Amino acid sequence: MCLGIPGRIVEIDDNPLMRMGKVDFGGVIREVCLAYVPEAQVGDYVIVHVGFAISRIDEEEAQETLRLLAEMGLSVSDELEGGKER
Amino acid sequence: MGEKRPGNSCALCTSAVETFEKLRGLCALVVKSKMTVTTFTDSFRDPDAARALAEAIRARSTRPIRLMEFCGGHTHAILRYGIPSLLPETIDLRSGPGCPVCVTSATDLDRAITLAQVPRAILTTFGDMVRVPGSRASLSQAKAQGADVRVVYSPLDALQIARQNPDRPVIFLGVGFETTAPMVASAVVAAETEGVGNFYVFSTHKLTPPATRAILDAGEVALDGIIGPGHVTTVIGSEAWRFLPDDYTIPVAIAGFEPLDILRAILALVEMIEEGKPDVANAYARSVRPEGNPAAQQVMERVFEIADADWRGFGTVPASGLRLREEYARFDAGRAFPVEVEPAREPPGCRCGEILRGVLRPPDCPLFARACTPEHPVGPCMVSAEGACAAYYRYGNLERRTAHVEREM
Ligand code: SF4
């Protein structure tokens, strides 16, 4: 139930009742409430739970994590000589 | 315990094959200058990085430890990606109470079923709730007998049904943790603003830190660390878990839902345990901030107040649930339609309560994969996709998950 799906904001409707928008989930576009991510802009990635964005994905954090993981992955591949399967 | 699943190939082999397929088949890790949606999923499933993390965990882990993943979404991901088979023998993973459908008490479910029978009422809720057996029936059985029960994706959809049916009471059965309660609160605020007078919420919302405390206070299962729920913590903030190192001297690592997120959290926990430095680690920083999501917290606090709550498997846990505040009493289905239910009965033989407390694992239940299957679920832990029994059944009863170090508590 705490499922959250990442998607990209493609449109924002700053409706005074509730900030809404359209979010692209890999091709499927859905109406999403953006009230909890007042800072989010078109083009940002958000995590959506039951129709509400609960966070704006911090791209720098994501990149940094991936970079660290890539380094770890590369060093292991080297050790395994060409990254053979275990 | 090599349980066989009826009509299925060996569960262990299936899961091992699945693990390697998952780890091998997915795209290589490329750090792109511009993110795409798949970057947030595929990259966090990268096989080389998973192996590297597993190696690092293996290298760091010297003594037997038991970790609990609070969240049912984590249980699901852990089994789906075969994470136990990557971990060293020293690490025992236990599922926790983080399946909202599963921890909904039979009494609350019976009340919801009775609410569905209020004349002309429309009862709306999330999909999983409909199939969960209450003491005498499930919501889907109530529906078969004429009750108007509708599955919605979002509480806003329930509000929309209320707008479209102004002459009928529309009751939303609110289940879920801090991740979900804000959305229900937002629907109530919207109903108030728009003057939708026929929208009601039956709140069974629950709070995750008090349940974690209840498990630790009960001391039935010794835990060395907690894998913190990623989306609950996106809302409440990682600092909300500070009590774990402070009061219980055990570390917590907040995890996302991709295999690398979970492995990173396990590595962080192993490091904190080995160093004897319990702390709050955030292995899901792309979504989780220390302070959480203030806008979501505000609306939740505006509409709800903290109350005692009934948890399946735990009984009443003080200050562990959310009820509508007095100012919003007219939206409270419990107050608008007071219903009496007979004392609840748990499904006979079901060990879901002990599984939710981390005391037992699904294969320890004598009904698991025999009398109880996803097609014919006996208890809620087999109904919900986040239920531990459903996850074990679906992804195989991993030998590794059971061949853990036996340890006195
Ligand atoms: S296998 Fe079925 S009966 Fe046994 S604990 Fe799980 S849900 Fe309950």
Short mmCIF file of C-alpha atoms and ligand atoms in Angstrom, two decimals:
data_model
loop_
_atom_site.label_atom_id
_atom_site.label_comp_id
_atom_site.label_asym_id
_atom_site.label_seq_id
_atom_site.Cartn_x
_atom_site.Cartn_y
_atom_site.Cartn_z
CA MET A 1 0.00 0.00 0.00
CA CYS A 2 2.94 2.32 0.55
CA LEU A 3 3.78 1.79 -3.09
CA GLY A 4 5.26 4.84 -4.75
CA ILE A 5 5.85 5.14 -8.45
CA PRO A 6 8.30 7.58 -10.03
CA GLY A 7 7.07 9.77 -12.84
CA ARG A 8 7.88 13.06 -14.55
CA ILE A 9 5.72 16.15 -14.26
CA VAL A 10 4.58 17.28 -17.71
CA GLU A 11 2.01 19.89 -16.74
CA ILE A 12 1.06 21.88 -13.65
CA ASP A 13 -2.31 23.35 -12.82
CA ASP A 14 -1.94 25.76 -9.92
CA ASN A 15 -5.54 25.43 -8.94
CA PRO A 16 -6.19 27.37 -5.73
CA LEU A 17 -8.08 24.44 -4.16
CA MET A 18 -5.37 21.89 -4.75
CA ARG A 19 -2.19 22.03 -6.78
CA MET A 20 -2.69 19.44 -9.52
CA GLY A 21 -0.67 18.31 -12.48
CA LYS A 22 -0.10 15.67 -15.10
CA VAL A 23 2.61 13.11 -14.55
CA ASP A 24 4.16 10.83 -17.16
CA PHE A 25 4.82 7.31 -15.90
CA GLY A 26 6.88 5.96 -18.76
CA GLY A 27 4.25 6.83 -21.35
CA VAL A 28 1.10 6.66 -19.25
CA ILE A 29 -0.07 10.12 -18.24
CA ARG A 30 -2.09 10.54 -15.07
CA GLU A 31 -3.61 13.39 -13.13
CA VAL A 32 -1.72 13.77 -9.85
CA CYS A 33 -2.12 16.05 -6.84
CA LEU A 34 1.01 18.13 -6.35
CA ALA A 35 -0.05 19.85 -3.12
CA TYR A 36 2.76 18.21 -1.11
CA VAL A 37 5.50 19.19 -3.54
CA PRO A 38 5.00 22.96 -3.84
CA GLU A 39 8.57 23.32 -5.12
CA ALA A 40 8.20 20.84 -7.97
CA GLN A 41 8.32 22.16 -11.54
CA VAL A 42 7.54 20.76 -14.97
CA GLY A 43 10.31 18.30 -15.83
CA ASP A 44 10.91 17.25 -12.24
CA TYR A 45 10.57 13.63 -11.18
CA VAL A 46 8.24 12.87 -8.34
CA ILE A 47 7.24 9.76 -6.39
CA VAL A 48 3.50 9.25 -6.53
CA HIS A 49 1.39 7.40 -3.98
CA VAL A 50 -2.41 6.99 -4.32
CA GLY A 51 -2.63 9.97 -6.67
CA PHE A 52 -0.41 12.35 -4.69
CA ALA A 53 3.23 13.22 -5.24
CA ILE A 54 4.98 12.64 -1.89
CA SER A 55 8.44 13.78 -2.88
CA ARG A 56 10.40 15.43 -5.61
CA ILE A 57 13.22 13.07 -6.51
CA ASP A 58 16.49 14.73 -5.74
CA GLU A 59 18.40 14.14 -8.97
CA GLU A 60 21.75 15.06 -7.48
CA GLU A 61 21.27 12.54 -4.70
CA ALA A 62 20.20 9.92 -7.22
CA GLN A 63 23.22 10.63 -9.45
CA GLU A 64 25.57 10.57 -6.50
CA THR A 65 24.20 7.22 -5.30
CA LEU A 66 24.47 5.77 -8.80
CA ARG A 67 28.01 7.07 -9.14
CA LEU A 68 29.06 5.43 -5.88
CA LEU A 69 27.35 2.23 -6.87
CA ALA A 70 28.96 2.30 -10.29
CA GLU A 71 32.36 2.62 -8.66
CA MET A 72 31.65 -0.33 -6.43
CA GLY A 73 30.33 -2.33 -9.36
CA LEU A 74 33.35 -1.51 -11.50
CA SER A 75 35.83 -2.47 -8.84
CA VAL A 76 34.12 -5.80 -8.39
CA SER A 77 34.02 -6.42 -12.14
CA ASP A 78 37.78 -5.82 -12.23
CA GLU A 79 38.34 -8.30 -9.45
CA LEU A 80 36.26 -10.84 -11.27
CA GLU A 81 38.38 -10.33 -14.38
CA GLY A 82 36.07 -9.03 -17.01
CA GLY A 83 32.96 -9.40 -14.94
CA LYS A 84 32.40 -13.12 -15.43
CA GLU A 85 29.30 -14.58 -13.85
CA ARG A 86 29.83 -16.05 -10.45
CA MET B 1 12.30 -26.49 4.92
CA GLY B 2 11.91 -27.13 1.22
CA GLU B 3 8.16 -26.60 1.02
CA LYS B 4 6.74 -27.55 -2.34
CA ARG B 5 4.09 -25.44 -3.85
CA PRO B 6 1.29 -27.44 -5.34
CA GLY B 7 1.33 -27.47 -9.09
CA ASN B 8 4.52 -25.53 -9.27
CA SER B 9 8.18 -26.25 -9.82
CA CYS B 10 10.64 -26.17 -6.95
CA ALA B 11 10.28 -22.84 -5.27
CA LEU B 12 13.96 -22.60 -4.48
CA CYS B 13 15.03 -23.11 -8.07
CA THR B 14 12.45 -20.67 -9.36
CA SER B 15 13.65 -17.98 -7.05
CA ALA B 16 17.32 -18.60 -7.78
CA VAL B 17 16.68 -18.45 -11.50
CA GLU B 18 14.62 -15.35 -11.01
CA THR B 19 17.39 -13.69 -9.06
CA PHE B 20 19.96 -14.28 -11.72
CA GLU B 21 17.65 -13.30 -14.50
CA LYS B 22 16.85 -10.10 -12.71
CA LEU B 23 20.45 -9.35 -11.95
CA ARG B 24 21.81 -10.27 -15.33
CA GLY B 25 19.10 -9.17 -17.67
CA LEU B 26 18.73 -5.60 -16.66
CA CYS B 27 20.54 -2.76 -18.26
CA ALA B 28 24.05 -1.92 -17.25
CA LEU B 29 24.59 0.98 -14.96
CA VAL B 30 25.16 4.09 -16.95
CA VAL B 31 25.29 7.37 -15.15
CA LYS B 32 23.42 9.58 -17.52
CA SER B 33 23.60 13.30 -17.51
CA LYS B 34 19.83 13.46 -17.75
CA MET B 35 17.58 11.16 -15.79
CA THR B 36 14.77 9.15 -17.27
CA VAL B 37 12.07 7.30 -15.41
CA THR B 38 13.84 4.02 -16.02
CA THR B 39 17.00 5.43 -14.46
CA PHE B 40 15.18 5.34 -11.18
CA THR B 41 14.33 1.71 -11.50
CA ASP B 42 16.73 -0.14 -13.79
CA SER B 43 19.86 1.56 -12.55
CA PHE B 44 18.98 0.61 -9.02
CA ARG B 45 18.78 -3.01 -10.13
CA ASP B 46 22.22 -3.16 -11.66
CA PRO B 47 23.74 -6.64 -11.24
CA ASP B 48 27.38 -5.56 -10.85
CA ALA B 49 26.52 -3.08 -8.16
CA ALA B 50 24.30 -5.64 -6.41
CA ARG B 51 27.16 -8.10 -6.37
CA ALA B 52 29.53 -5.44 -5.12
CA LEU B 53 27.18 -4.53 -2.32
CA ALA B 54 26.66 -8.16 -1.40
CA GLU B 55 30.44 -8.63 -1.31
CA ALA B 56 30.84 -5.58 0.90
CA ILE B 57 28.15 -6.90 3.25
CA ARG B 58 29.84 -10.27 3.37
CA ALA B 59 33.19 -8.68 4.12
CA ARG B 60 31.83 -6.56 6.94
CA SER B 61 29.49 -9.01 8.64
CA THR B 62 31.21 -11.08 11.30
CA ARG B 63 28.48 -11.95 13.77
CA PRO B 64 24.95 -13.28 13.41
CA ILE B 65 22.36 -10.53 13.32
CA ARG B 66 18.66 -10.28 12.80
CA LEU B 67 17.21 -7.34 10.89
CA MET B 68 13.56 -6.50 10.48
CA GLU B 69 12.18 -4.88 7.38
CA PHE B 70 9.22 -2.95 8.73
CA CYS B 71 7.57 -2.46 5.39
CA GLY B 72 5.60 -5.06 3.46
CA GLY B 73 6.78 -3.43 0.24
CA HIS B 74 10.32 -4.31 1.31
CA THR B 75 9.34 -7.91 2.09
CA HIS B 76 7.93 -8.15 -1.39
CA ALA B 77 11.03 -6.64 -3.05
CA ILE B 78 13.43 -8.70 -0.93
CA LEU B 79 11.81 -11.95 -2.02
CA ARG B 80 11.14 -10.85 -5.57
CA TYR B 81 14.80 -10.04 -6.18
CA GLY B 82 16.08 -13.00 -4.19
CA ILE B 83 18.06 -10.78 -1.85
CA PRO B 84 18.34 -13.44 0.88
CA SER B 85 20.32 -15.63 -1.52
CA LEU B 86 22.87 -12.83 -1.94
CA LEU B 87 23.39 -12.31 1.77
CA PRO B 88 25.84 -14.11 4.03
CA GLU B 89 24.60 -16.72 6.51
CA THR B 90 25.09 -14.24 9.31
CA ILE B 91 22.08 -12.14 8.30
CA ASP B 92 18.52 -13.14 9.16
CA LEU B 93 15.79 -10.95 7.72
CA ARG B 94 12.41 -10.82 9.42
CA SER B 95 9.23 -9.30 8.05
CA GLY B 96 7.48 -6.79 10.23
CA PRO B 97 4.03 -5.27 10.62
CA GLY B 98 4.25 -2.97 7.60
CA CYS B 99 1.30 -4.34 5.66
CA PRO B 100 -1.60 -1.97 6.34
CA VAL B 101 -4.23 -4.42 5.15
CA CYS B 102 -2.78 -7.17 7.34
CA VAL B 103 -2.65 -5.12 10.55
CA THR B 104 -6.24 -3.92 10.17
CA SER B 105 -8.00 -5.69 13.02
CA ALA B 106 -10.84 -8.11 12.40
CA THR B 107 -13.05 -5.83 14.51
CA ASP B 108 -12.36 -2.82 12.28
CA LEU B 109 -13.00 -4.94 9.23
CA ASP B 110 -16.29 -6.17 10.69
CA ARG B 111 -17.23 -2.54 11.36
CA ALA B 112 -16.42 -1.61 7.77
CA ILE B 113 -18.56 -4.47 6.50
CA THR B 114 -21.42 -3.27 8.70
CA LEU B 115 -20.93 0.28 7.40
CA ALA B 116 -21.21 -1.07 3.85
CA GLN B 117 -24.71 -2.22 4.81
CA VAL B 118 -25.91 1.22 5.91
CA PRO B 119 -28.95 1.92 3.65
CA ARG B 120 -27.97 3.50 0.34
CA ALA B 121 -24.34 3.79 1.41
CA ILE B 122 -21.44 3.41 -1.00
CA LEU B 123 -18.36 2.01 0.69
CA THR B 124 -15.09 2.83 -1.06
CA THR B 125 -11.63 1.54 -0.29
CA PHE B 126 -8.33 0.33 -1.75
CA GLY B 127 -8.32 -2.94 -3.69
CA ASP B 128 -6.65 -5.29 -1.25
CA MET B 129 -9.11 -4.54 1.53
CA VAL B 130 -12.02 -6.00 -0.36
CA ARG B 131 -10.83 -9.60 -0.23
CA VAL B 132 -9.62 -9.68 3.37
CA PRO B 133 -11.74 -12.03 5.43
CA GLY B 134 -13.38 -10.42 8.45
CA SER B 135 -14.87 -12.54 11.24
CA ARG B 136 -17.88 -13.59 9.22
CA ALA B 137 -17.45 -12.26 5.70
CA SER B 138 -15.28 -10.06 3.53
CA LEU B 139 -16.25 -6.83 1.82
CA SER B 140 -16.43 -8.69 -1.48
CA GLN B 141 -18.92 -11.11 0.04
CA ALA B 142 -20.92 -8.18 1.38
CA LYS B 143 -20.87 -6.80 -2.14
CA ALA B 144 -22.12 -10.10 -3.57
CA GLN B 145 -25.01 -9.81 -1.14
CA GLY B 146 -25.96 -6.39 -2.43
CA ALA B 147 -23.78 -3.85 -0.63
CA ASP B 148 -22.33 -1.15 -2.87
CA VAL B 149 -18.59 -1.61 -2.38
CA ARG B 150 -16.26 0.15 -4.79
CA VAL B 151 -12.51 -0.03 -5.18
CA VAL B 152 -10.74 3.29 -5.69
CA TYR B 153 -7.14 4.16 -6.48
CA SER B 154 -7.10 7.41 -4.53
CA PRO B 155 -9.19 8.99 -1.76
CA LEU B 156 -9.86 11.76 -4.28
CA ASP B 157 -11.71 9.20 -6.40
CA ALA B 158 -13.91 8.43 -3.39
CA LEU B 159 -14.59 12.14 -3.03
CA GLN B 160 -15.53 12.26 -6.71
CA ILE B 161 -18.04 9.44 -6.16
CA ALA B 162 -19.51 11.50 -3.30
CA ARG B 163 -19.86 14.55 -5.58
CA GLN B 164 -21.63 12.40 -8.17
CA ASN B 165 -24.01 10.83 -5.62
CA PRO B 166 -25.06 13.73 -3.40
CA ASP B 167 -28.07 11.87 -2.02
CA ARG B 168 -26.09 8.84 -0.83
CA PRO B 169 -23.56 8.54 1.99
CA VAL B 170 -20.13 7.74 0.52
CA ILE B 171 -17.84 6.18 3.09
CA PHE B 172 -14.12 5.82 2.49
CA LEU B 173 -12.47 3.06 4.50
CA GLY B 174 -9.11 4.62 5.27
CA VAL B 175 -6.32 2.10 5.75
CA GLY B 176 -2.63 2.78 5.67
CA PHE B 177 0.23 4.36 7.50
CA GLU B 178 1.64 7.87 7.46
CA THR B 179 2.23 7.48 3.72
CA THR B 180 -1.50 7.32 3.04
CA ALA B 181 -3.15 9.25 5.88
CA PRO B 182 -2.23 12.70 4.43
CA MET B 183 -4.10 11.95 1.19
CA VAL B 184 -7.21 10.99 3.13
CA ALA B 185 -6.83 14.17 5.17
CA SER B 186 -6.59 16.17 1.93
CA ALA B 187 -9.79 14.58 0.67
CA VAL B 188 -11.55 15.58 3.92
CA VAL B 189 -10.27 19.15 3.63
CA ALA B 190 -11.43 19.29 0.01
CA ALA B 191 -14.86 17.95 1.03
CA GLU B 192 -15.07 20.67 3.69
CA THR B 193 -13.99 23.42 1.30
CA GLU B 194 -16.44 22.35 -1.37
CA GLY B 195 -19.22 21.59 1.08
CA VAL B 196 -19.52 17.93 0.10
CA GLY B 197 -21.74 16.85 2.99
CA ASN B 198 -22.11 13.15 2.12
CA PHE B 199 -18.42 12.17 2.28
CA TYR B 200 -17.29 10.20 5.32
CA VAL B 201 -14.06 8.55 6.37
CA PHE B 202 -13.75 5.47 8.52
CA SER B 203 -10.18 5.86 9.71
CA THR B 204 -8.14 2.81 10.63
CA HIS B 205 -4.94 4.72 9.89
CA LYS B 206 -1.95 3.70 11.90
CA LEU B 207 1.44 5.06 12.87
CA THR B 208 4.62 3.11 12.27
CA PRO B 209 6.98 4.22 15.09
CA PRO B 210 4.60 3.07 17.89
CA ALA B 211 4.29 -0.40 16.30
CA THR B 212 8.08 -0.64 16.09
CA ARG B 213 8.30 0.30 19.75
CA ALA B 214 5.65 -2.30 20.61
CA ILE B 215 7.71 -5.04 18.95
CA LEU B 216 10.89 -3.97 20.71
CA ASP B 217 9.16 -3.52 24.07
CA ALA B 218 7.54 -6.96 23.85
CA GLY B 219 10.98 -8.51 23.40
CA GLU B 220 9.56 -11.62 21.71
CA VAL B 221 12.10 -11.40 18.94
CA ALA B 222 15.60 -10.00 19.34
CA LEU B 223 16.39 -7.45 16.64
CA ASP B 224 19.75 -5.89 15.87
CA GLY B 225 18.57 -3.36 13.32
CA ILE B 226 15.59 -2.06 11.40
CA ILE B 227 15.23 -1.47 7.66
CA GLY B 228 13.09 1.66 7.78
CA PRO B 229 10.10 2.13 5.48
CA GLY B 230 10.99 4.36 2.53
CA HIS B 231 7.69 6.00 1.75
CA VAL B 232 6.41 6.35 5.31
CA THR B 233 9.71 8.07 6.05
CA THR B 234 9.40 10.27 2.97
CA VAL B 235 6.43 11.75 4.83
CA ILE B 236 7.55 11.64 8.49
CA GLY B 237 11.28 12.22 7.92
CA SER B 238 14.26 10.11 8.91
CA GLU B 239 14.61 11.97 12.21
CA ALA B 240 11.32 10.40 13.32
CA TRP B 241 13.33 7.18 13.79
CA ARG B 242 15.93 8.77 16.06
CA PHE B 243 14.34 6.97 19.03
CA LEU B 244 15.71 3.66 17.75
CA PRO B 245 19.38 4.46 18.36
CA ASP B 246 18.59 6.76 21.30
CA ASP B 247 16.14 4.64 23.28
CA TYR B 248 16.84 1.12 22.04
CA THR B 249 20.48 1.43 20.90
CA ILE B 250 19.68 -0.23 17.60
CA PRO B 251 20.40 1.28 14.18
CA VAL B 252 17.88 2.01 11.47
CA ALA B 253 18.56 2.46 7.76
CA ILE B 254 15.82 3.91 5.59
CA ALA B 255 15.57 2.03 2.30
CA GLY B 256 13.99 2.55 -1.08
CA PHE B 257 12.35 -0.30 -2.94
CA GLU B 258 14.86 -1.29 -5.57
CA PRO B 259 17.28 -4.12 -4.80
CA LEU B 260 20.27 -1.80 -4.56
CA ASP B 261 18.42 0.47 -2.16
CA ILE B 262 17.73 -2.46 0.13
CA LEU B 263 21.26 -3.83 -0.12
CA ARG B 264 22.69 -0.41 0.67
CA ALA B 265 20.51 -0.18 3.76
CA ILE B 266 21.62 -3.64 4.89
CA LEU B 267 25.26 -2.65 4.40
CA ALA B 268 24.72 0.51 6.45
CA LEU B 269 23.08 -1.53 9.22
CA VAL B 270 25.87 -4.12 9.23
CA GLU B 271 28.47 -1.37 9.46
CA MET B 272 26.69 0.39 12.32
CA ILE B 273 26.22 -2.90 14.19
CA GLU B 274 29.81 -4.03 13.68
CA GLU B 275 31.12 -0.69 14.84
CA GLY B 276 28.72 -0.54 17.77
CA LYS B 277 27.52 2.89 16.62
CA PRO B 278 23.76 2.78 16.21
CA ASP B 279 22.43 5.73 14.23
CA VAL B 280 19.83 6.73 11.64
CA ALA B 281 21.15 6.08 8.12
CA ASN B 282 19.32 7.30 5.07
CA ALA B 283 19.87 4.97 2.13
CA TYR B 284 16.97 6.54 0.20
CA ALA B 285 18.09 10.15 0.14
CA ARG B 286 16.66 10.76 -3.32
CA SER B 287 13.23 10.75 -1.69
CA VAL B 288 13.68 10.94 2.08
CA ARG B 289 14.72 14.14 3.89
CA PRO B 290 15.51 14.34 7.59
CA GLU B 291 12.43 16.47 8.22
CA GLY B 292 10.13 14.56 5.84
CA ASN B 293 7.41 16.26 3.86
CA PRO B 294 6.08 19.24 5.86
CA ALA B 295 3.03 19.86 3.62
CA ALA B 296 1.85 16.26 4.00
CA GLN B 297 2.47 16.35 7.76
CA GLN B 298 0.50 19.58 8.13
CA VAL B 299 -2.65 18.34 6.47
CA MET B 300 -2.46 15.07 8.40
CA GLU B 301 -2.17 16.99 11.69
CA ARG B 302 -4.93 19.37 10.71
CA VAL B 303 -7.47 16.62 10.18
CA PHE B 304 -6.34 13.78 12.44
CA GLU B 305 -5.38 13.41 16.06
CA ILE B 306 -3.45 10.58 17.63
CA ALA B 307 -5.53 7.86 19.27
CA ASP B 308 -5.16 4.30 20.47
CA ALA B 309 -5.54 1.76 17.68
CA ASP B 310 -6.27 -1.94 17.33
CA TRP B 311 -3.66 -3.85 15.39
CA ARG B 312 -4.06 -7.40 14.27
CA GLY B 313 -1.51 -9.42 16.18
CA PHE B 314 -0.80 -6.67 18.68
CA GLY B 315 -4.14 -5.77 20.23
CA THR B 316 -4.57 -2.16 21.27
CA VAL B 317 -1.38 -0.15 20.93
CA PRO B 318 -1.54 3.19 22.77
CA ALA B 319 -1.23 6.34 20.66
CA SER B 320 -0.63 4.34 17.49
CA GLY B 321 -3.53 5.40 15.29
CA LEU B 322 -5.25 8.40 13.77
CA ARG B 323 -8.83 9.51 14.31
CA LEU B 324 -10.60 12.55 12.87
CA ARG B 325 -10.38 15.61 15.08
CA GLU B 326 -13.49 17.06 16.69
CA GLU B 327 -13.55 19.86 14.08
CA TYR B 328 -13.94 17.21 11.38
CA ALA B 329 -16.31 14.96 13.36
CA ARG B 330 -19.05 15.34 10.76
CA PHE B 331 -16.86 13.55 8.23
CA ASP B 332 -16.21 10.68 10.64
CA ALA B 333 -18.15 7.58 9.55
CA GLY B 334 -17.66 6.08 13.00
CA ARG B 335 -19.52 9.00 14.58
CA ALA B 336 -22.08 9.54 11.83
CA PHE B 337 -23.09 5.87 11.68
CA PRO B 338 -22.37 4.25 15.03
CA VAL B 339 -22.38 0.52 14.40
CA GLU B 340 -22.09 -2.29 16.89
CA VAL B 341 -20.29 -5.46 15.95
CA GLU B 342 -20.02 -8.75 17.72
CA PRO B 343 -16.65 -9.72 19.18
CA ALA B 344 -14.33 -10.50 16.30
CA ARG B 345 -13.03 -13.95 15.47
CA GLU B 346 -9.61 -14.47 13.95
CA PRO B 347 -9.41 -16.97 11.10
CA PRO B 348 -8.87 -20.34 12.83
CA GLY B 349 -5.30 -21.58 12.59
CA CYS B 350 -3.96 -18.39 11.01
CA ARG B 351 -0.62 -17.23 12.45
CA CYS B 352 -0.67 -13.86 10.77
CA GLY B 353 -0.46 -12.04 14.12
CA GLU B 354 2.83 -13.69 15.02
CA ILE B 355 4.16 -13.13 11.52
CA LEU B 356 3.34 -9.42 11.78
CA ARG B 357 5.27 -9.27 15.07
CA GLY B 358 8.27 -10.94 13.46
CA VAL B 359 8.01 -13.95 15.78
CA LEU B 360 7.19 -16.45 13.02
CA ARG B 361 7.87 -16.62 9.32
CA PRO B 362 5.14 -17.68 6.86
CA PRO B 363 6.47 -21.25 6.35
CA ASP B 364 6.09 -21.71 10.11
CA CYS B 365 2.31 -21.53 9.66
CA PRO B 366 0.89 -25.05 9.18
CA LEU B 367 -1.67 -23.71 6.70
CA PHE B 368 0.90 -21.94 4.50
CA ALA B 369 0.70 -23.13 0.88
CA ARG B 370 -1.65 -25.92 1.97
CA ALA B 371 -5.02 -24.70 3.15
CA CYS B 372 -3.97 -21.10 2.59
CA THR B 373 -3.01 -19.84 -0.86
CA PRO B 374 -3.57 -16.55 -2.69
CA GLU B 375 -6.56 -18.12 -4.47
CA HIS B 376 -8.06 -19.26 -1.15
CA PRO B 377 -6.55 -17.01 1.48
CA VAL B 378 -7.29 -17.89 5.09
CA GLY B 379 -5.73 -14.77 6.59
CA PRO B 380 -4.91 -11.24 5.47
CA CYS B 381 -1.17 -11.91 5.17
CA MET B 382 -1.99 -14.09 2.15
CA VAL B 383 -4.42 -11.58 0.60
CA SER B 384 -2.44 -8.40 0.36
CA ALA B 385 0.37 -8.11 -2.14
CA GLU B 386 2.40 -6.70 0.73
CA GLY B 387 1.55 -9.56 3.04
CA ALA B 388 4.51 -11.71 4.01
CA CYS B 389 2.64 -14.96 3.30
CA ALA B 390 1.70 -13.78 -0.21
CA ALA B 391 5.28 -12.71 -0.91
CA TYR B 392 6.76 -16.00 0.31
CA TYR B 393 4.20 -17.95 -1.67
CA ARG B 394 4.72 -15.98 -4.83
CA TYR B 395 8.49 -15.85 -4.86
CA GLY B 396 9.21 -19.17 -3.25
CA ASN B 397 10.10 -20.27 0.19
CA LEU B 398 13.75 -19.44 0.06
CA GLU B 399 15.90 -21.94 1.85
CA ARG B 400 18.27 -19.14 2.76
CA ARG B 401 15.56 -17.30 4.49
CA THR B 402 14.92 -20.19 6.81
CA ALA B 403 18.44 -21.50 7.24
CA HIS B 404 19.34 -18.64 9.46
CA VAL B 405 21.24 -18.80 12.67
CA GLU B 406 19.04 -20.13 15.39
CA ARG B 407 19.54 -17.92 18.34
CA GLU B 408 18.02 -17.67 21.74
CA MET B 409 16.17 -14.46 22.16
S1 SF4 C 1 -0.30 -18.72 5.58
FE1 SF4 C 1 -2.44 -18.01 5.64
S2 SF4 C 1 -3.24 -18.89 7.52
FE2 SF4 C 1 -1.02 -18.99 7.68
S3 SF4 C 1 -0.43 -17.07 8.68
FE3 SF4 C 1 -0.35 -16.68 6.49
S4 SF4 C 1 -2.35 -15.83 6.03
FE4 SF4 C 1 -2.56 -16.82 8.02
#
